[in-house]
Short mmCIF file of C-alpha atoms in Angstrom, two decimals:
data_model
loop_
_atom_site.label_atom_id
_atom_site.label_comp_id
_atom_site.label_asym_id
_atom_site.label_seq_id
_atom_site.Cartn_x
_atom_site.Cartn_y
_atom_site.Cartn_z
CA MET A 1 1.99 16.58 23.84
CA PHE A 2 -0.13 13.58 22.93
CA SER A 3 0.22 9.87 23.60
CA TYR A 4 1.16 7.49 20.81
CA LYS A 5 1.73 3.75 20.50
CA LEU A 6 2.45 1.80 17.35
CA PRO A 7 -0.55 -0.23 16.16
CA ASN A 8 -0.71 -4.02 16.49
CA GLY A 9 1.51 -4.22 19.53
CA GLY A 10 4.55 -2.43 18.15
CA LEU A 11 7.72 -4.04 16.82
CA HIS A 12 9.14 -7.42 17.77
CA ALA A 13 12.85 -6.69 18.23
CA ARG A 14 15.68 -7.51 20.60
CA ALA A 15 19.15 -6.33 21.59
CA TYR A 16 22.00 -8.65 22.59
CA PHE A 17 25.78 -8.76 23.02
CA ASN A 18 27.81 -10.88 20.62
CA ALA A 19 30.89 -12.94 21.49
CA ASN A 20 33.10 -9.83 21.28
CA GLY A 21 30.91 -7.93 23.71
CA ASP A 22 29.47 -5.65 21.02
CA ILE A 23 25.77 -4.79 21.21
CA LYS A 24 23.67 -5.94 18.26
CA PHE A 25 20.07 -5.45 17.25
CA ASP A 26 17.66 -7.84 15.58
CA PRO A 27 16.41 -6.59 13.18
CA PRO A 28 19.04 -3.91 12.52
CA VAL A 29 18.14 -0.47 13.90
CA TYR A 30 17.87 1.15 10.47
CA GLU A 31 15.22 -1.43 9.51
CA GLN A 32 13.37 -0.71 12.75
CA ARG A 33 13.38 3.01 11.92
CA TYR A 34 12.05 2.40 8.42
CA THR A 35 9.30 -0.04 9.35
CA THR A 36 8.25 2.15 12.27
CA THR A 37 7.95 5.16 9.94
CA VAL A 38 5.75 3.25 7.52
CA ARG A 39 3.55 1.94 10.32
CA ILE A 40 3.08 5.47 11.61
CA LEU A 41 2.05 6.66 8.14
CA GLU A 42 -0.40 3.77 7.73
CA ASP A 43 -1.86 4.02 11.25
CA PRO A 44 -5.68 4.22 10.96
CA ARG A 45 -5.81 6.53 14.00
CA TRP A 46 -5.17 9.49 11.67
CA GLY A 47 -8.40 8.78 9.81
CA GLN A 48 -6.76 9.55 6.47
CA THR A 49 -3.90 8.71 4.16
CA PHE A 50 -0.93 10.92 3.32
CA LYS A 51 -0.63 11.42 -0.43
CA LYS A 52 2.41 13.68 -0.74
CA VAL A 53 5.47 12.78 1.35
CA VAL A 54 8.95 14.28 1.53
CA ASP A 55 11.92 12.25 2.77
CA PHE A 56 14.63 14.71 3.86
CA GLY A 57 18.21 13.47 3.97
CA CYS A 58 17.20 10.43 1.94
CA ALA A 59 20.87 9.50 1.25
CA ASP A 60 20.92 6.14 -0.56
CA MET A 61 17.10 5.97 -0.53
CA ARG A 62 16.71 2.64 1.24
CA LEU A 63 13.44 3.82 2.79
CA LEU A 64 12.01 4.50 -0.68
CA SER A 65 11.39 0.82 -1.43
CA LEU A 66 8.91 0.79 1.48
CA LEU A 67 7.39 4.21 0.83
CA ARG A 68 6.50 3.37 -2.77
CA ARG A 69 4.40 0.47 -1.49
CA THR A 70 2.77 2.39 1.36
CA ALA A 71 -1.00 2.69 1.07
CA GLY A 72 -2.26 6.10 0.01
CA ILE A 73 1.05 7.66 -1.04
CA GLU A 74 0.92 9.12 -4.57
CA HIS A 75 3.84 11.58 -4.60
CA ILE A 76 7.27 11.08 -3.01
CA LEU A 77 10.00 13.74 -2.84
CA GLU A 78 13.45 12.32 -2.09
CA VAL A 79 15.56 15.30 -0.97
CA ASP A 80 19.28 15.42 -0.22
CA ILE A 81 22.08 17.97 -0.58
CA ASP A 82 24.43 15.36 -2.11
CA GLU A 83 23.77 15.32 -5.85
CA ASP A 84 26.23 12.50 -6.53
CA LEU A 85 24.47 10.32 -3.97
CA LEU A 86 21.09 10.97 -5.59
CA ARG A 87 22.39 10.17 -9.06
CA SER A 88 24.20 7.00 -8.01
CA ASN A 89 21.05 5.63 -6.36
CA LYS A 90 18.58 6.77 -9.04
CA ILE A 91 17.82 3.17 -9.95
CA ARG A 92 15.98 2.77 -6.64
CA ALA A 93 13.38 5.27 -7.86
CA GLU A 94 12.79 3.67 -11.25
CA PRO A 95 9.77 1.39 -11.88
CA LEU A 96 10.43 -2.34 -11.81
CA VAL A 97 9.37 -4.78 -14.50
CA SER A 98 6.58 -5.87 -12.14
CA ASP A 99 5.28 -2.28 -12.09
CA TYR A 100 4.61 -2.58 -15.81
CA LEU A 101 3.19 -6.10 -15.63
CA GLN A 102 0.81 -5.28 -12.77
CA LYS A 103 0.04 -1.60 -12.98
CA ARG A 104 -1.00 0.47 -10.01
CA GLU A 105 -4.59 1.55 -9.52
CA THR A 106 -3.49 4.89 -8.06
CA PRO A 107 -0.87 7.36 -9.34
CA LEU A 108 2.70 7.45 -8.05
CA ARG A 109 5.25 10.11 -8.89
CA ILE A 110 8.79 10.05 -7.48
CA GLU A 111 11.12 13.04 -7.65
CA LEU A 112 14.78 13.17 -6.64
CA LEU A 113 15.63 16.72 -5.60
CA LYS A 114 18.87 18.38 -4.57
CA GLY A 115 18.10 20.72 -1.69
CA SER A 116 18.42 21.47 2.00
CA ILE A 117 15.92 20.73 4.76
CA ASP A 118 15.91 24.42 5.77
CA SER A 119 15.13 25.80 2.28
CA SER A 120 11.52 26.72 1.53
CA ALA A 121 11.30 25.49 -2.05
CA GLU A 122 8.10 25.64 -4.02
CA GLN A 123 8.07 21.85 -4.50
CA LEU A 124 7.39 21.49 -0.77
CA LEU A 125 3.96 23.09 -0.92
CA ASN A 126 1.02 20.85 -0.01
CA VAL A 127 3.20 18.11 1.50
CA ASP A 128 1.13 15.88 3.84
CA ALA A 129 3.95 14.14 5.70
CA VAL A 130 7.58 14.97 6.44
CA ILE A 131 10.16 12.29 7.19
CA ALA A 132 13.51 13.35 8.66
CA LEU A 133 15.34 10.28 9.95
CA GLU A 134 18.82 10.68 11.45
CA ILE A 135 19.40 14.07 9.81
CA ILE A 136 19.20 16.83 12.42
CA GLU A 137 22.39 15.65 14.18
CA HIS A 138 24.27 16.31 10.90
CA LEU A 139 23.15 19.96 10.69
CA TYR A 140 25.16 23.02 11.61
CA PRO A 141 23.51 25.22 14.27
CA LYS A 142 22.22 27.86 11.83
CA THR A 143 20.68 25.25 9.54
CA LEU A 144 19.08 23.46 12.49
CA GLU A 145 17.69 26.76 13.73
CA ASN A 146 15.91 27.31 10.38
CA VAL A 147 14.37 23.83 10.16
CA PRO A 148 11.24 24.48 12.28
CA GLN A 149 10.45 27.63 10.31
CA ASN A 150 10.59 25.76 7.01
CA ILE A 151 8.64 22.69 8.10
CA PHE A 152 6.12 23.99 10.62
CA GLY A 153 5.84 27.59 9.44
CA PHE A 154 6.03 27.21 5.68
CA MET A 155 5.13 23.60 4.80
CA GLN A 156 2.73 22.86 7.67
CA PRO A 157 2.43 19.11 6.98
CA LYS A 158 -0.20 16.98 8.67
CA ILE A 159 2.51 14.97 10.42
CA ALA A 160 6.29 15.13 10.68
CA ILE A 161 8.53 12.31 11.90
CA PHE A 162 12.02 13.09 13.25
CA SER A 163 14.54 10.60 14.59
CA THR A 164 17.96 11.16 16.16
CA PRO A 165 20.43 9.16 18.27
CA ASN A 166 19.86 8.95 22.02
CA SER A 167 23.24 9.85 23.54
CA GLU A 168 22.33 8.09 26.82
CA PHE A 169 22.61 4.81 24.94
CA ASN A 170 26.25 5.51 24.01
CA VAL A 171 27.52 3.84 27.17
CA LEU A 172 26.85 0.53 25.42
CA PHE A 173 28.94 1.43 22.36
CA LYS A 174 32.68 0.90 22.47
CA PRO A 175 34.57 2.69 21.36
CA LEU A 176 32.96 5.93 20.15
CA LEU A 177 34.69 7.98 17.46
CA ALA A 178 37.29 10.64 18.15
CA ASN A 179 34.59 13.34 18.19
CA GLY A 180 32.81 11.44 20.97
CA PHE A 181 29.87 10.53 18.73
CA ARG A 182 28.66 7.52 16.73
CA HIS A 183 29.39 9.13 13.34
CA ASP A 184 32.22 11.42 12.25
CA ASP A 185 29.77 13.90 10.69
CA HIS A 186 27.56 14.31 13.77
CA LYS A 187 27.51 17.84 15.15
CA PHE A 188 25.77 16.74 18.36
CA GLU A 189 23.94 13.82 19.96
CA TRP A 190 21.11 14.65 22.35
CA THR A 191 19.84 13.04 25.51
CA ARG A 192 16.14 12.28 25.73
CA SER A 193 15.47 15.44 27.71
CA GLU A 194 17.37 17.61 25.20
CA PHE A 195 15.41 16.16 22.30
CA LYS A 196 12.17 16.63 24.21
CA ASP A 197 12.99 20.28 24.94
CA TRP A 198 13.73 20.92 21.25
CA ALA A 199 10.42 19.38 20.18
CA LEU A 200 8.32 21.12 22.83
CA ASN A 201 9.85 24.48 21.92
CA ILE A 202 8.70 23.89 18.35
CA CYS A 203 5.16 23.23 19.55
CA GLN A 204 5.27 26.39 21.66
CA LYS A 205 6.27 28.48 18.65
CA TYR A 206 3.87 26.67 16.32
CA PRO A 207 0.79 25.93 18.46
CA ASN A 208 -0.90 24.13 15.60
CA TYR A 209 1.22 21.08 16.51
CA ARG A 210 1.44 18.51 19.29
CA VAL A 211 4.25 15.99 19.71
CA ALA A 212 4.58 12.40 20.92
CA PHE A 213 7.77 10.46 21.65
CA ILE A 214 8.63 6.85 20.97
CA GLY A 215 11.85 4.94 20.33
CA VAL A 216 13.31 1.98 18.47
CA GLY A 217 16.24 -0.23 19.32
CA ASP A 218 15.50 -1.44 22.83
CA ALA A 219 18.23 -1.66 25.42
CA PRO A 220 19.01 -5.07 26.98
CA PRO A 221 16.61 -5.96 29.84
CA ASP A 222 19.05 -4.88 32.58
CA LYS A 223 19.72 -1.48 30.90
CA LYS A 224 16.17 -0.24 30.28
CA ASN A 225 16.84 2.98 32.17
CA ILE A 226 18.95 4.37 29.29
CA GLY A 227 16.08 4.32 26.82
CA ASN A 228 16.22 3.35 23.13
CA VAL A 229 19.18 3.64 20.79
CA THR A 230 17.08 5.89 18.49
CA GLN A 231 14.52 8.42 19.76
CA ILE A 232 11.62 9.53 17.57
CA ALA A 233 9.37 12.58 17.73
CA ILE A 234 6.01 12.49 15.94
CA PHE A 235 4.56 15.94 15.33
CA ALA A 236 0.87 15.93 14.46
CA ARG A 237 -1.17 18.93 13.39
CA CYS A 238 -3.97 19.59 15.85
CA ASP A 239 -6.66 19.30 13.20
CA VAL A 240 -5.38 15.78 12.44
CA LEU A 241 -5.65 14.83 16.10
CA ASP A 242 -9.04 16.54 16.40
CA PRO A 243 -10.66 17.71 13.13
CA SER A 244 -13.01 20.03 15.02
CA LEU A 245 -10.01 22.22 15.92
CA SER A 246 -8.92 22.81 12.33
CA GLU A 247 -9.86 26.44 11.85
CA GLN A 248 -9.14 27.42 15.45
CA TYR A 249 -5.52 26.27 15.33
CA ARG A 250 -4.58 27.06 11.76
CA SER A 251 -5.56 30.70 12.29
CA LYS A 252 -2.95 30.99 15.08
CA VAL A 253 -0.02 29.92 12.92
CA SER A 254 2.07 32.70 11.43
CA VAL A 255 3.39 31.70 8.04
CA ASP A 256 6.50 33.85 7.95
CA CYS A 257 8.32 31.97 5.23
CA ARG A 258 7.13 32.29 1.63
CA PRO A 259 8.75 30.78 -1.45
CA ASP A 260 10.36 33.05 -3.98
CA ALA A 261 9.13 32.48 -7.51
CA ASP A 262 12.66 31.43 -8.40
CA THR A 263 13.16 29.21 -5.32
CA GLN A 264 13.24 25.62 -6.54
CA TYR A 265 15.08 22.50 -5.54
CA GLU A 266 17.18 21.17 -8.39
CA GLU A 267 15.43 18.23 -10.01
CA ILE A 268 17.79 15.31 -10.56
CA PHE A 269 15.22 12.77 -11.72
CA ALA A 270 11.44 12.37 -11.86
CA VAL A 271 9.23 9.49 -12.93
CA ASP A 272 5.53 8.72 -13.09
CA PHE A 273 4.74 5.06 -12.53
CA PRO A 274 2.52 3.20 -15.00
CA ILE A 275 -1.10 3.17 -13.92
CA TYR A 276 -4.14 1.12 -14.89
CA LEU A 277 -6.97 3.38 -15.99
CA ASP A 278 -10.40 1.82 -15.66
CA GLU A 279 -12.47 3.66 -18.26
CA ARG A 280 -15.67 1.70 -17.69
CA SER A 281 -18.79 3.63 -16.75
CA LYS A 282 -20.17 3.23 -13.24
CA GLU A 283 -23.07 1.22 -14.67
CA GLN A 284 -20.71 -1.15 -16.49
CA LYS A 285 -18.62 -1.65 -13.34
CA LEU A 286 -21.76 -2.55 -11.38
CA LEU A 287 -22.93 -4.96 -14.07
CA ASP A 288 -19.51 -6.64 -14.38
CA GLU A 289 -19.22 -7.09 -10.62
CA ALA A 290 -22.78 -8.41 -10.39
CA ARG A 291 -22.09 -10.97 -13.11
CA TYR A 292 -18.87 -12.01 -11.40
CA GLN A 293 -20.66 -12.52 -8.08
CA ILE A 294 -23.47 -14.40 -9.82
CA SER A 295 -20.95 -16.77 -11.38
CA ARG A 296 -19.13 -17.24 -8.07
CA CYS A 297 -22.20 -17.71 -5.90
CA ARG A 298 -23.78 -20.27 -8.26
CA ARG A 299 -21.07 -22.64 -7.05
CA ILE A 300 -21.74 -22.08 -3.32
CA ASP A 301 -24.22 -24.54 -1.81
CA ARG A 302 -25.46 -22.28 0.99
CA TYR A 303 -27.04 -19.93 -1.56
CA PHE A 304 -29.09 -22.71 -3.17
CA ASN A 305 -32.75 -22.98 -2.10
CA ARG A 306 -33.64 -26.61 -2.78
CA ASP A 307 -37.35 -26.06 -2.23
CA LEU A 308 -37.52 -23.41 -4.94
CA GLY A 309 -34.76 -24.86 -7.11
CA VAL A 310 -33.00 -21.50 -7.41
CA TYR A 311 -29.98 -19.70 -6.03
CA GLN A 312 -30.70 -16.74 -3.77
CA VAL A 313 -27.70 -14.42 -3.60
CA PRO A 314 -27.94 -11.63 -0.97
CA LEU A 315 -27.45 -8.16 -2.42
CA THR A 316 -25.13 -7.52 0.54
CA VAL A 317 -22.37 -9.53 -1.17
CA LEU A 318 -22.00 -6.49 -3.44
CA LYS A 319 -22.13 -3.91 -0.63
CA ASP A 320 -18.38 -3.27 -0.23
CA TYR A 321 -17.81 -3.03 -3.97
CA ILE A 322 -20.72 -0.61 -4.39
CA GLU A 323 -19.28 1.66 -1.69
CA ASN A 324 -15.77 1.51 -3.14
CA ILE A 325 -16.88 2.90 -6.49
CA GLY A 326 -19.18 5.49 -4.93
CA ALA A 327 -22.42 3.89 -6.11
CA THR A 328 -25.68 3.30 -4.26
CA MET A 329 -27.86 0.24 -3.86
CA GLN A 330 -30.55 1.99 -5.89
CA GLU A 331 -28.13 2.38 -8.81
CA LEU A 332 -27.31 -1.32 -8.58
CA LEU A 333 -30.98 -2.29 -8.65
CA ILE A 334 -31.53 -0.21 -11.78
CA VAL A 335 -28.58 -1.88 -13.53
CA LEU A 336 -29.83 -5.35 -12.56
CA LYS A 337 -33.35 -4.57 -13.81
CA ASP A 338 -32.08 -3.12 -17.11
CA ASN A 339 -30.14 -6.35 -17.73
CA ASP A 340 -33.00 -8.72 -16.86
CA ILE A 341 -31.39 -9.97 -13.64
CA GLU A 342 -34.19 -10.86 -11.23
CA VAL A 343 -34.21 -9.38 -7.72
CA LYS A 344 -36.71 -10.33 -5.03
CA ASP A 345 -36.72 -9.53 -1.30
CA GLU A 346 -33.09 -8.35 -1.16
CA TYR A 347 -31.88 -11.37 -3.12
CA ILE A 348 -30.67 -11.89 -6.67
CA ILE A 349 -32.62 -14.88 -7.98
CA LEU A 350 -30.70 -17.30 -10.21
CA PRO A 351 -31.88 -20.49 -11.92
CA GLU A 352 -29.96 -23.60 -10.99
CA TYR A 353 -28.33 -23.63 -14.43
CA GLU A 354 -27.80 -21.00 -17.04
CA GLU A 355 -29.54 -21.76 -20.33
CA ASP A 356 -26.25 -21.91 -22.21
CA ASP A 357 -24.39 -23.79 -19.48
CA ASP A 358 -23.57 -27.38 -20.56
CA SER A 359 -21.27 -28.02 -17.62
CA TYR A 360 -23.91 -30.10 -15.81
CA ARG A 361 -24.42 -32.52 -18.73
CA HIS A 362 -23.00 -36.01 -18.25
CA TYR A 363 -21.00 -37.89 -20.84
CA ASP A 364 -23.70 -40.56 -20.84
CA ASP A 365 -26.01 -38.03 -22.51
CA CYS A 366 -23.68 -38.02 -25.54
CA TYR A 367 -22.86 -41.74 -25.81
CA ASP A 368 -25.05 -43.81 -28.11
CA GLU A 369 -25.11 -47.42 -26.79
CA GLU A 370 -26.72 -48.86 -29.95
CA TYR A 371 -24.07 -47.59 -32.34
CA GLY A 372 -21.14 -47.37 -29.92
CA LEU A 373 -20.60 -43.71 -30.81
CA TRP A 374 -19.86 -40.60 -28.75
CA ASN A 375 -22.37 -38.78 -30.90
CA ASP A 376 -26.07 -37.98 -31.06
CA VAL A 377 -26.38 -36.79 -34.67
CA GLU A 378 -27.60 -38.93 -37.56
CA HIS A 379 -25.13 -41.71 -38.23
CA ALA A 380 -23.32 -42.35 -41.50
CA ASP A 381 -25.19 -44.14 -44.25
CA ASP A 382 -22.14 -45.75 -45.85
CA GLU A 383 -20.80 -49.12 -44.82
CA THR A 384 -17.62 -47.75 -43.21
CA GLY A 385 -19.39 -45.23 -40.94
CA ASN A 386 -16.66 -42.67 -41.53
CA ASP A 387 -18.85 -39.56 -41.86
CA ASP A 388 -16.99 -36.51 -40.63
CA GLU A 389 -19.92 -35.20 -38.58
CA ARG A 390 -19.39 -33.48 -35.19
CA GLY A 391 -21.21 -35.01 -32.25
CA ALA A 392 -23.21 -33.24 -29.59
CA CYS A 393 -20.26 -33.30 -27.23
CA GLY A 394 -18.37 -30.92 -29.47
CA GLY A 395 -15.75 -33.31 -30.93
CA TYR A 396 -15.60 -35.64 -33.90
CA SER A 397 -17.38 -38.99 -33.57
CA HIS A 398 -15.31 -41.84 -32.16
CA THR A 399 -16.00 -45.48 -31.46
CA LYS A 400 -15.27 -46.92 -28.03
CA GLU A 401 -12.22 -48.65 -29.39
CA ASP A 402 -10.81 -45.40 -30.84
CA TYR A 403 -11.26 -43.52 -27.54
CA THR A 404 -8.08 -44.60 -25.72
CA TYR A 405 -5.46 -42.88 -23.60
CA ASP A 406 -3.05 -42.94 -26.56
CA SER A 407 -5.43 -40.88 -28.63
CA GLU A 408 -4.94 -37.98 -26.20
CA GLU A 409 -1.22 -38.30 -25.61
CA ASN A 410 -0.67 -34.87 -27.15
CA TRP A 411 -3.47 -33.19 -25.20
CA ASP A 412 -1.20 -30.44 -23.89
#
C-alpha cells in the first residue's frame, strides 16, 4: 500500500438530510467522483502526464467532458458493452464549435468502443491510465475474476482508478431496492474491508502495483464511522511511485494475457480534434517571442534606465519560453545578434523610442499656428487654400473651424 491525499486540500463537499429525511450530497456524488478522478490524473506527484486513458463502463460519457480538457491527455477510449448507449451519446465525443475556433496545441483522439472490461483487445495496448468508476459491482463473478488479469497483467497501466459503493453507508439510505442494493443491476456491494481485500490480493498477484484508498461523499458528522458513500482504490505502478524501481518490478510481472491478432473492440465512432500546427522554425519562434517581449517591456517603467536613456530588459523574461520550446540561452543570443538586437550584461538594450514609432509625437508638432492648419507641408498657393495635400499627421489638412466633433460623428 501507499498513502495518498488529493492535492490542494481535497474536495469541499457536505452531506445533509432534507425535509423528508433523505440524505443528500452537495455537490452530487457522481460529480465528486468525476472531479476526484481528474484531480488524481493531474496530480503533480506522479511527475508525468497520462496521454492515453481508457474509461471502462463509460455509459452516457458524462466524465468525458472533463477528460477532454484534462492536461496531458491525447487519446481517450470510451468503452462500454452497450452499443445503443454509445451511439445515443456520440455527440458528447464530437468537437464543439469552440474547438474549431480555438484549436488545441496538442493532439486529441476520442474513440467509442464496444467491449468488455475483461477482454484483452489490441486497442488497450500502451494505455497510461485506467478509469473504472462504479462498474465492478455490475459484473458477474467470472467477469470480475478476469478483470485483474486484463488490466494488471495485460495492459499494465501506470495508474488505475476503481470506485464502488461502500455498503456500510447503506444504513443511511431508505429504502434499498428489493435486491438489497442501491441499484437493480448490482451483483454485490462491498464493505470497506472487502474492497480492501480485493485490491490487496491484486497487488499480491501483480507485485508491480501498490494501492491507496480514499473516498468521496462524506457521511454526516455524527456518522463518520461508516466511511464514505463511494470508496476508491488507486493502483499505481511501482516505477511511477519510485522510478528507480522500474526494471526491478516490471521483470517480476508475468504477462499471461496476449491479444489475438483478430481481437478488437468494435469501433462505434472515432474523431481527431482540430489542432494548431506551429510550423515556424525554432529560430523564428525565438525571434517572435523576443520582439513581443521587447514591445511589452518598452511600456514598463521599471525597465527604463533614465541615466542612460534606454530600456534594459533582463534576458530572464524569456527563460520560461526558451525552456518550453527546448531552446537554450545561447541559441537566443545568436538569434538576437543576427537580427541586430543589442545585448549587454544579460540585458536586451532598447532605445527609448523605435525609429519608426510616432506614438510619442504630440499633436502640437503637427499644428501650424500661423496658418491655422493641422499640417506641416507647403500650404496652397491659391486664394481658397483648398489644396488636397496630406499633412504630417497622416490625414487631410483641416482648419480649426473644420475640426469639430460633428466631423467625426461617423468615426466607427
